[in-house]
Amino acid sequence: MTGFPVRTFPLRACFAFRRAFLFLTAVCLLSTKAFAAPAPIVLTGSDRRPATSLNGEWASIVDPYFSGLFSFHHEEKKNGWFMNYKAKPGDPFPTEYDFAKAPKLKVPGDWNTQRPSLMYYEGPIWYEKDFTYVPKPHTHVFLHVGAANYHSWFWVNGQKVCEHEGGFTAFNCEVTQAIHSDNNFVVAAVDNTRHEDGVPGLETDWWNYGGLTREVSLIEVPESFIDQYDIHLSRSEDGIIEGWVHVVGAQPGEKAEVEIPGLHAKTTADIGADGRAALHFNVPGLERWTPESPKLYKVLIRAGDDSIDELMGFRTIETRGTEILLNGKPIFLRGIAIHAEAPYRTGRAWSDKDAETLLGWAKELGCDYVRLAHYPHDETMLRAADRMGLFVWSENPVYWALEFDNPKVLAKAEQQLDEEINASRNHAAIILWSMANETPNTPARTQFIETLATRARGLDPTRLITAALLVRAQGNTKIVDDPLGKALDVIGINEYIGWYEGHPDSADTTEWQIAYQKPLIVSEFGAGAKAGLHGGENERWTEEYQANVYRHQLPMLNKIPQLRGMSPWCLMDFRSPNRPLVGIQDEFNRKGLISDQGQKKLAFYVLQKAYRNKTIGKAD
Ligand code: GCB
């Protein structure tokens, strides 16, 4: 097993061909298989493996013109800053950088909140770290990167090990050939420049935090190793766990084994030529995962010399008409939307503590569900949600307007979707894969997202596909008929009655017309309020105004017959450059029920009462 765990190579090859032979373009783009690189290594459950942490202080050089990588004629340098060259007396050339003298940045961490001069920085920054390592024979070593926003390049001891695009998903760079005994160094260039053909694109309503925002480590695995697995409760056969284990480097006929000691259940399966062992085994006495009782089992996965000790819950999720069924029973999702903004300190959230604070507040609010907007969140959030009994809506960063007619953009969205699903498909908490948020209703958009939905179903047929749609209006009637709804199992809609349109009491006279007989989740509604600002209930930005919006929204939503859940916008205030209003927003979106410093606003208690007393929502 060799090669870079990224899809960029085959696409690049395609684009090189395009220059020479235009007619080949379509062939190239439609059949990347012909030029396919080895499948990316996923290392599902990587946080359950022993690892050598590379967290901590890294040397950093801000490089707005990217002169560490590109020459004055914009050619990629052979001796760029990734060589970490130490100037010697008498060198016949100057060395204009020195990581040893460079200031430090903490990893994990966005750079913006670590240095005032970087708060607004968008561009490349170089990172360097020295480390010692003693590789063992007959192993593969991967550099595991939890997330690097947005585009990143990695070198170990001067050798390029990978390049990755996408700011919110983990990836693995094989470093087996580049790493050696004792002293090593790793250099990364991370560039958070926004691009028209990026995913997300140019406009977002959140801060474009750059850097190595999640944990970085080295993971050593045997020659043949468990790369991915999907272990879930069957929807169709009662008391059966099914799925597969994918082992890289195994010979057909070798075995993979899955054991759940707490249930005295164990199965052994043959690995096929595709590296997969199919699972299908009985689990008598299994206690199903529910928000009230989020039972997690220790699951031991073994193949050859490799093993992973997982912690998993088991449940089924499906729809029937306009209902959502958990373990066969209708549910209503009492939720809240959450950005990965770190409570109290601001910046990109990543730690267990961040997850426990945010999800702890969601529990206090009376939630059993969280919409993790607008991109895949850190694994720590998913583990905490499994533990705490919170359903999760997990989202691909297809946000607002993208170049929906650009096949390159589709490939990027597909890559991020694959990374999201392959890494996190074993979390009982995740019940919804969201394909997109508030995208413009055009044929190109619909085709783009339908393609993603089909792909998501292929990767994971056990969960529900959704997206947050926009709503149109005719007089007092809100109409939900976006054609994208056809491709979804659950319709998500965002509406801001009482904030972007009308007054809080406009909700009282609003009627709803929904073209789809499917479950509906109101994935956003809300209003801005500055914590501590008080006044009349029709005075914008006051806590009273926000609470008033919630008071009028809840009875209106209760009248929608197929309403099966909601996740108002949002749990906590978060940084957004679109929100400059001095003295009120100060570059924070203030629609949180809690301020970024943990102060609860009045609307928190309005929603808490409705959730705790179950005066909102039907089905249980
Ligand atoms: C939306 C977006 C969300 C924004 C929010 C707002 O519809 O989905 O990302 O932050 O509205 O506050 O306007």
XYZ file of C-alpha atoms and ligand atoms in Angstrom:
633
model
C 0.000 0.000 0.000
C 1.576 3.252 -1.082
C 0.607 6.657 -2.330
C -1.112 9.771 -1.168
C -4.435 9.501 0.586
C -5.941 12.287 -1.451
C -7.967 12.538 -4.613
C -6.185 15.568 -5.963
C -3.697 13.626 -8.048
C -6.095 12.005 -10.522
C -7.955 15.268 -10.977
C -4.737 17.121 -11.609
C -3.786 14.549 -14.172
C -7.162 15.123 -15.777
C -6.650 18.855 -15.950
C -3.213 18.465 -17.500
C -4.774 16.327 -20.222
C -7.440 18.931 -20.748
C -4.928 21.492 -21.833
C -3.657 19.235 -24.581
C -6.723 17.279 -25.614
C -9.945 19.079 -24.932
C -12.028 16.138 -26.010
C -10.518 14.033 -23.261
C -11.818 16.338 -20.571
C -15.217 14.784 -20.280
C -13.765 11.294 -20.265
C -11.293 12.295 -17.590
C -13.824 13.910 -15.332
C -16.424 11.230 -15.730
C -14.117 8.314 -15.204
C -11.524 9.218 -12.627
C -11.395 5.445 -12.111
C -9.242 5.074 -15.175
C -6.614 7.242 -13.493
C -7.600 6.379 -9.939
C -5.063 6.791 -7.184
C -5.112 4.208 -4.397
C -8.161 4.595 -2.182
C -7.517 7.084 0.593
C -6.653 5.529 3.932
C -9.351 6.388 6.449
C -8.293 4.749 9.729
C -11.815 4.721 11.124
C -11.674 4.927 14.917
C -8.193 6.457 14.778
C -8.806 8.075 18.173
C -9.095 4.548 19.653
C -5.594 3.601 18.455
C -2.340 4.204 20.303
C -0.701 7.255 18.733
C 2.294 9.546 19.059
C 0.905 13.004 19.542
C 2.366 15.884 17.561
C 0.190 18.364 19.401
C 1.874 21.289 21.112
C 3.964 24.176 19.874
C 4.964 24.346 16.235
C 7.242 26.995 14.704
C 5.285 29.202 12.306
C 6.040 31.545 9.422
C 3.369 33.746 7.884
C 3.806 33.670 4.098
C 1.114 35.765 2.380
C 2.747 35.475 -1.077
C 3.483 31.768 -0.609
C 7.122 32.408 -1.452
C 8.124 29.364 0.607
C 6.552 27.153 -2.058
C 6.565 29.194 -5.270
C 9.417 30.892 -7.127
C 9.242 34.406 -8.572
C 7.902 32.878 -11.804
C 5.359 30.898 -9.817
C 7.006 27.535 -10.255
C 6.910 25.060 -7.396
C 10.278 25.262 -5.636
C 12.474 22.210 -5.289
C 14.117 23.658 -2.222
C 11.178 25.373 -0.617
C 10.814 26.073 3.058
C 9.697 22.493 3.544
C 13.417 21.605 3.449
C 13.793 23.365 6.825
C 17.294 24.305 5.693
C 19.732 25.600 8.310
C 21.959 28.237 6.768
C 25.689 27.492 6.906
C 28.563 29.993 6.820
C 29.873 30.247 3.264
C 26.639 29.082 1.582
C 26.678 30.510 -1.974
C 23.020 31.540 -1.567
C 20.980 33.276 1.118
C 18.461 31.448 3.284
C 15.630 33.793 4.060
C 13.694 31.780 6.616
C 14.575 29.992 9.840
C 12.008 27.905 11.672
C 14.279 27.771 14.718
C 13.831 31.518 15.177
C 10.161 31.652 14.200
C 7.346 32.335 16.665
C 5.200 29.423 17.801
C 1.599 28.467 17.213
C -0.293 25.882 19.217
C -1.626 22.778 17.534
C -4.499 22.044 17.651
C -5.746 25.560 17.267
C -6.821 28.105 14.716
C -4.143 30.741 14.214
C -6.620 33.635 14.279
C -7.269 33.606 18.001
C -3.628 32.960 18.913
C -2.120 36.212 17.656
C -3.995 39.510 17.224
C -2.251 40.196 13.887
C -3.678 36.932 12.522
C -7.299 37.531 13.453
C -8.253 38.455 9.867
C -5.432 36.622 8.101
C -6.368 34.590 5.043
C -3.474 32.977 3.238
C -0.695 30.450 3.761
C 1.161 29.879 7.024
C 4.036 27.431 7.441
C 4.306 25.139 10.450
C 7.326 23.124 11.556
C 7.884 20.664 14.374
C 10.872 18.514 15.369
C 10.175 15.117 16.839
C 11.934 11.890 17.628
C 10.618 8.566 16.460
C 11.732 4.987 16.262
C 9.816 3.203 13.501
C 9.318 -0.533 13.944
C 9.969 -2.970 11.115
C 6.962 -4.254 9.148
C 4.739 -1.327 9.992
C 3.094 1.556 8.193
C 3.255 4.964 9.798
C 0.610 7.583 9.051
C 0.561 11.242 9.873
C -3.019 11.683 11.022
C -4.386 15.197 10.687
C -7.716 15.846 12.433
C -8.368 18.876 10.214
C -6.394 21.613 8.455
C -8.339 24.552 7.078
C -8.455 24.768 4.083
C -5.732 23.524 1.754
C -2.672 21.868 3.248
C 0.647 20.352 2.191
C 2.843 18.143 4.365
C 6.503 17.146 4.187
C 8.449 14.868 6.514
C 12.221 15.341 6.519
C 11.888 17.356 3.306
C 9.879 14.686 1.464
C 6.359 15.526 0.375
C 3.898 13.145 1.975
C 0.543 14.618 1.018
C -1.664 17.460 -0.040
C -5.256 17.828 1.058
C -8.198 20.086 0.362
C -11.124 20.534 2.751
C -11.024 22.128 6.178
C -13.202 19.943 8.367
C -12.331 16.314 7.812
C -9.493 14.110 8.978
C -6.938 12.610 6.602
C -3.890 10.382 6.770
C -0.586 10.819 4.996
C 1.599 7.765 4.733
C 5.069 8.681 6.050
C 6.588 5.181 6.267
C 9.234 5.932 3.630
C 9.961 9.460 4.822
C 10.331 8.948 8.560
C 13.548 7.601 10.120
C 14.972 6.692 13.501
C 15.584 9.425 16.060
C 15.387 13.022 14.839
C 12.745 13.988 12.312
C 10.905 17.104 11.306
C 7.519 17.720 9.786
C 6.635 20.849 7.849
C 3.104 21.832 6.888
C 1.834 24.699 4.787
C -1.788 25.543 5.511
C -3.685 28.028 3.375
C -7.145 29.243 4.383
C -7.709 31.385 1.280
C -11.352 31.167 0.175
C -11.955 30.161 -3.436
C -14.879 30.407 -5.820
C -14.398 26.749 -6.601
C -13.949 25.693 -2.965
C -16.304 23.767 -0.681
C -17.465 25.913 1.032
C -17.081 28.742 -1.480
C -16.469 32.449 -0.992
C -19.330 33.344 1.352
C -20.033 31.842 4.714
C -21.543 33.212 7.913
C -18.723 32.002 10.127
C -15.138 32.980 10.743
C -12.691 31.415 8.357
C -10.446 30.051 11.097
C -7.195 28.823 9.534
C -4.525 26.386 10.586
C -4.063 22.933 12.044
C -7.321 23.209 13.907
C -7.569 19.632 15.185
C -5.150 17.111 16.660
C -2.129 15.849 14.723
C -0.494 12.516 15.498
C 1.493 9.611 14.135
C -0.320 6.301 13.954
C 1.604 3.101 13.468
C -0.172 0.032 12.119
C 0.998 -3.444 11.091
C 1.691 -4.296 7.443
C -1.859 -5.514 7.081
C -4.265 -3.299 9.026
C -7.899 -2.479 9.709
C -8.686 0.630 7.703
C -12.459 0.959 7.934
C -15.445 -0.778 9.440
C -19.172 -0.361 9.522
C -20.835 -2.230 12.377
C -24.519 -1.523 12.886
C -27.811 -3.048 13.918
C -29.828 -4.507 11.061
C -33.066 -2.717 10.186
C -34.588 -5.795 8.611
C -33.483 -8.636 10.892
C -34.213 -8.329 14.551
C -31.272 -8.836 16.931
C -28.676 -9.020 14.166
C -25.563 -6.905 13.813
C -24.334 -6.566 10.255
C -21.726 -4.625 8.323
C -18.152 -5.157 7.269
C -14.520 -4.710 8.195
C -12.072 -3.531 5.531
C -8.492 -4.684 5.953
C -5.710 -3.207 3.823
C -2.953 -5.634 2.834
C -4.791 -8.835 3.817
C -4.738 -11.940 1.668
C -8.130 -13.314 0.622
C -9.202 -15.979 3.093
C -7.568 -14.337 6.099
C -9.968 -13.650 8.944
C -11.424 -10.612 10.625
C -13.064 -10.963 14.007
C -15.554 -8.800 15.898
C -16.365 -9.429 19.529
C -18.744 -7.720 21.944
C -17.660 -9.139 25.287
C -20.593 -7.558 27.163
C -22.998 -9.626 25.062
C -20.834 -12.765 24.776
C -21.161 -12.245 21.029
C -18.378 -12.956 18.574
C -18.063 -13.538 14.859
C -15.237 -14.456 12.525
C -15.479 -13.729 8.813
C -13.332 -14.365 5.750
C -11.691 -11.391 4.110
C -12.499 -11.288 0.391
C -10.407 -10.187 -2.571
C -11.680 -6.625 -2.040
C -10.237 -6.628 1.495
C -13.690 -6.758 3.080
C -15.064 -9.235 5.567
C -18.874 -9.234 5.742
C -20.428 -9.337 9.207
C -23.748 -10.840 10.217
C -24.185 -12.115 13.737
C -26.654 -12.520 16.560
C -26.632 -10.267 19.593
C -29.156 -11.725 22.034
C -29.986 -9.422 24.909
C -28.666 -6.285 23.186
C -29.770 -3.071 24.870
C -30.493 -0.539 22.164
C -29.036 2.969 22.228
C -31.565 5.702 22.960
C -31.135 9.287 24.206
C -32.629 8.239 27.551
C -30.278 5.289 27.876
C -27.265 5.751 25.596
C -25.800 2.314 26.178
C -22.335 1.874 24.640
C -20.650 -1.488 24.241
C -16.984 -2.289 24.005
C -16.446 -3.768 20.536
C -13.159 -5.526 19.741
C -12.202 -5.627 16.080
C -9.267 -7.812 15.112
C -7.525 -8.826 11.899
C -4.089 -10.443 11.814
C -1.801 -8.420 14.082
C -4.097 -5.417 14.181
C -6.868 -4.656 16.635
C -9.125 -1.772 17.650
C -11.018 -1.462 20.852
C -14.183 0.494 19.970
C -17.016 1.887 22.043
C -20.307 1.776 20.182
C -24.054 2.037 20.560
C -26.574 0.141 18.443
C -29.945 1.396 17.221
C -31.958 1.635 14.051
C -33.270 4.781 12.411
C -35.747 4.941 9.536
C -38.781 6.806 8.260
C -42.364 5.629 7.782
C -44.563 8.126 5.979
C -44.049 11.367 7.843
C -42.581 9.707 10.939
C -39.005 9.196 12.055
C -38.594 5.880 13.852
C -35.915 5.100 16.401
C -35.771 1.375 17.075
C -39.171 1.153 15.369
C -40.839 3.857 17.496
C -41.785 7.387 16.386
C -39.639 10.179 17.812
C -39.585 13.966 17.868
C -36.193 15.680 17.777
C -35.849 18.447 20.340
C -32.682 20.090 19.190
C -30.418 23.056 18.783
C -27.915 24.023 16.077
C -24.267 24.322 17.088
C -21.196 25.797 15.386
C -17.740 24.481 16.266
C -16.973 27.700 18.131
C -15.065 27.209 21.372
C -17.018 28.293 24.440
C -15.452 31.059 26.570
C -12.194 31.407 24.591
C -13.723 31.602 21.045
C -11.870 30.113 18.080
C -12.384 26.687 16.559
C -13.576 24.078 19.088
C -11.679 20.792 19.196
C -11.242 19.426 22.717
C -13.224 17.039 24.930
C -13.834 19.965 27.230
C -15.274 22.100 24.403
C -17.550 19.218 23.415
C -18.690 18.595 26.950
C -19.460 22.262 27.565
C -21.422 22.713 24.328
C -23.307 19.437 24.545
C -23.781 19.863 28.295
C -25.630 23.124 27.544
C -27.718 21.330 24.921
C -28.698 18.726 27.531
C -29.523 21.457 30.044
C -31.762 23.015 27.410
C -33.701 19.755 27.285
C -32.379 18.610 23.906
C -32.060 15.081 22.649
C -30.694 16.237 19.300
C -28.058 18.618 17.918
C -27.506 19.904 14.420
C -23.734 20.135 14.068
C -23.584 22.923 11.508
C -22.230 23.614 8.837
C -19.412 21.103 8.348
C -18.301 17.870 10.011
C -17.312 18.541 13.625
C -14.431 17.054 15.568
C -14.571 13.396 16.594
C -14.656 14.548 20.244
C -18.153 15.998 19.622
C -19.367 12.724 18.152
C -17.931 10.651 20.992
C -19.533 13.010 23.523
C -22.889 12.840 21.705
C -22.738 9.011 21.761
C -22.027 9.115 25.492
C -24.518 11.813 26.410
C -27.420 10.523 24.345
C -27.776 13.250 21.722
C -28.858 12.548 18.159
C -26.629 14.258 15.607
C -27.310 15.871 12.225
C -23.887 15.845 10.539
C -23.354 18.244 7.646
C -21.287 18.434 4.475
C -19.952 22.012 3.959
C -22.020 22.591 0.821
C -23.168 25.994 1.990
C -25.012 28.769 0.125
C -23.698 29.324 -3.411
C -21.075 27.019 -4.870
C -20.069 26.538 -8.484
C -22.676 23.830 -8.866
C -21.978 23.389 -12.570
C -18.267 22.791 -12.021
C -17.315 19.061 -11.938
C -14.177 19.950 -9.991
C -16.330 21.365 -7.203
C -18.525 18.282 -7.197
C -15.406 16.130 -6.815
C -14.355 18.211 -3.807
C -17.770 17.915 -2.178
C -17.763 14.163 -2.830
C -14.330 13.811 -1.319
C -15.391 15.631 1.858
C -18.602 13.601 2.049
C -16.626 10.358 1.736
C -14.207 11.464 4.440
C -17.047 12.454 6.753
C -19.044 9.246 6.348
C -16.118 6.833 6.274
C -14.640 8.253 9.457
C -17.795 8.655 11.512
C -20.295 6.036 10.355
C -19.986 4.033 13.579
C -21.447 6.691 15.855
C -24.898 5.712 17.060
C -25.575 9.399 17.703
C -25.474 10.325 13.999
C -28.873 9.723 12.429
C -28.887 12.310 9.631
C -26.384 13.076 6.905
C -27.068 16.570 5.668
C -25.982 17.255 2.124
C -26.239 21.052 2.081
C -27.483 24.296 3.612
C -29.610 26.988 1.942
C -28.492 26.420 -1.610
C -30.035 28.348 -4.513
C -32.791 26.497 -6.352
C -31.286 25.874 -9.807
C -31.191 22.716 -11.950
C -27.383 22.523 -11.598
C -27.668 22.755 -7.803
C -30.364 20.082 -7.690
C -28.344 17.689 -9.817
C -25.202 18.344 -7.783
C -26.874 17.593 -4.463
C -28.832 14.633 -5.823
C -25.488 13.179 -6.839
C -24.228 13.671 -3.296
C -27.380 12.116 -1.821
C -27.025 9.033 -4.002
C -23.397 8.749 -3.022
C -24.198 9.092 0.695
C -26.862 6.368 0.433
C -24.378 4.118 -1.323
C -21.791 4.643 1.392
C -24.262 4.334 4.237
C -27.732 2.962 3.571
C -28.545 2.894 7.292
C -29.076 6.592 7.930
C -31.402 9.338 6.731
C -30.477 11.899 4.103
C -31.470 15.506 4.627
C -30.581 19.099 3.681
C -31.589 22.503 4.992
C -33.772 24.064 2.277
C -34.978 27.593 1.708
C -38.668 28.360 1.827
C -40.658 30.641 -0.481
C -43.628 32.802 0.437
C -46.970 33.762 -1.076
C -48.656 36.300 1.161
C -48.867 34.712 4.604
C -48.221 31.247 3.274
C -44.806 29.646 3.420
C -44.285 27.102 0.702
C -41.837 24.226 0.918
C -41.508 22.827 -2.593
C -37.796 23.032 -3.443
C -37.319 20.203 -5.991
C -34.353 18.967 -3.967
C -36.909 17.658 -1.463
C -37.480 14.645 -3.764
C -33.981 13.356 -3.058
C -34.284 13.622 0.734
C -35.626 11.270 3.400
C -36.206 14.125 5.814
C -36.884 17.707 4.733
C -34.949 20.383 6.596
C -36.062 24.014 6.321
C -34.646 27.299 7.594
C -36.945 30.246 8.240
C -36.468 33.556 10.060
C -39.999 34.870 10.600
C -39.730 37.678 13.120
C -36.108 38.443 12.349
C -35.224 38.815 8.664
C -38.887 39.249 7.805
C -41.832 40.637 9.699
C -42.289 40.885 13.419
C -42.286 38.189 16.082
C -46.087 37.976 15.929
C -46.064 37.505 12.123
C -45.687 33.826 12.998
C -49.237 33.812 14.418
C -50.798 34.280 10.993
C -48.343 32.233 8.943
C -49.690 29.139 7.156
C -47.561 26.313 5.833
C -47.868 24.402 2.590
C -45.488 21.480 2.270
C -45.236 19.606 -0.991
C -43.668 16.478 0.472
C -45.295 13.817 2.620
C -42.052 13.291 4.486
C -40.875 14.114 8.004
C -39.921 17.767 8.374
C -37.324 19.341 10.661
C -37.149 23.089 11.098
C -33.393 23.189 10.970
C -33.175 26.925 11.771
C -35.195 29.791 13.129
C -34.016 32.451 15.546
C -33.233 36.068 16.301
C -30.246 38.084 17.470
C -29.846 39.329 21.028
C -26.964 40.809 22.929
C -26.666 39.067 26.284
C -27.474 41.516 29.062
C -29.265 43.967 26.777
C -32.828 44.427 28.017
C -35.801 46.378 26.711
C -39.231 45.969 25.151
C -40.224 42.711 23.492
C -40.384 44.439 20.113
C -37.000 46.123 20.528
C -34.439 44.400 18.345
C -31.226 43.016 19.846
C -32.727 42.766 23.335
C -33.060 39.442 25.107
C -36.801 40.166 25.338
C -37.103 40.428 21.536
C -35.347 37.120 20.991
C -37.525 35.433 23.633
C -40.596 36.919 21.949
C -39.593 35.390 18.599
C -39.296 31.982 20.277
C -42.660 32.403 22.030
C -44.415 33.064 18.701
C -42.488 30.455 16.735
C -43.301 27.470 18.916
C -47.125 27.491 18.531
C -46.770 28.132 14.792
C -44.426 25.179 14.354
C -46.686 22.960 16.435
C -49.383 23.425 13.776
C -47.257 21.773 11.048
C -48.599 18.200 10.989
C -45.406 16.572 9.764
C -43.048 18.476 12.060
C -40.697 15.875 13.520
C -38.024 18.043 15.024
C -36.303 21.367 15.245
C -32.885 22.889 15.837
C -33.239 26.643 16.326
C -30.300 28.856 15.403
C -28.364 28.514 17.621
C -26.807 27.397 20.905
C -23.981 29.910 21.326
C -22.934 33.206 19.729
C -20.168 32.674 17.181
C -17.719 34.847 15.315
C -18.733 36.018 11.873
C -17.152 38.816 9.821
C -20.629 39.568 8.388
C -21.754 40.965 11.724
C -19.942 44.259 12.385
C -22.647 46.211 14.282
C -20.642 48.067 16.926
C -21.620 47.566 20.538
C -24.068 44.783 19.671
C -22.538 42.247 17.331
C -18.874 43.278 17.354
C -18.240 40.537 14.797
C -20.332 37.878 16.454
C -23.542 36.397 15.156
C -25.705 37.012 18.242
C -28.430 34.456 17.563
C -27.049 32.215 20.303
C -29.253 31.316 23.254
C -25.995 31.599 25.193
C -23.296 34.228 24.708
C -19.769 33.214 23.738
C -18.898 33.815 27.410
C -21.534 31.396 28.663
C -24.265 33.865 29.657
C -27.734 32.398 29.112
C -30.282 34.683 27.462
C -34.022 34.744 28.205
C -34.909 32.728 25.102
C -32.846 29.837 26.483
C -35.430 29.450 29.229
C -38.394 29.788 26.832
C -37.121 26.890 24.779
C -36.032 24.926 27.829
C -39.560 25.094 29.231
C -41.093 23.915 25.945
C -38.600 21.053 25.649
C -38.794 19.953 29.264
C -42.589 20.076 29.375
C -42.804 18.597 25.890
C -45.211 21.289 24.790
C -43.472 21.286 21.422
C -43.600 18.315 19.143
C -45.554 15.140 18.893
C -44.651 11.497 18.609
C -43.688 10.593 22.159
C -28.848 30.982 7.982
C -27.608 30.186 7.806
C -26.696 30.326 9.007
C -26.623 31.790 9.414
C -28.003 32.222 9.858
C -28.090 33.691 10.247
O -29.837 30.762 7.376
O -27.871 28.849 7.547
O -25.431 29.837 8.662
O -25.684 32.014 10.395
O -28.894 32.029 8.808
O -27.797 34.015 11.371
O -28.441 34.491 9.390
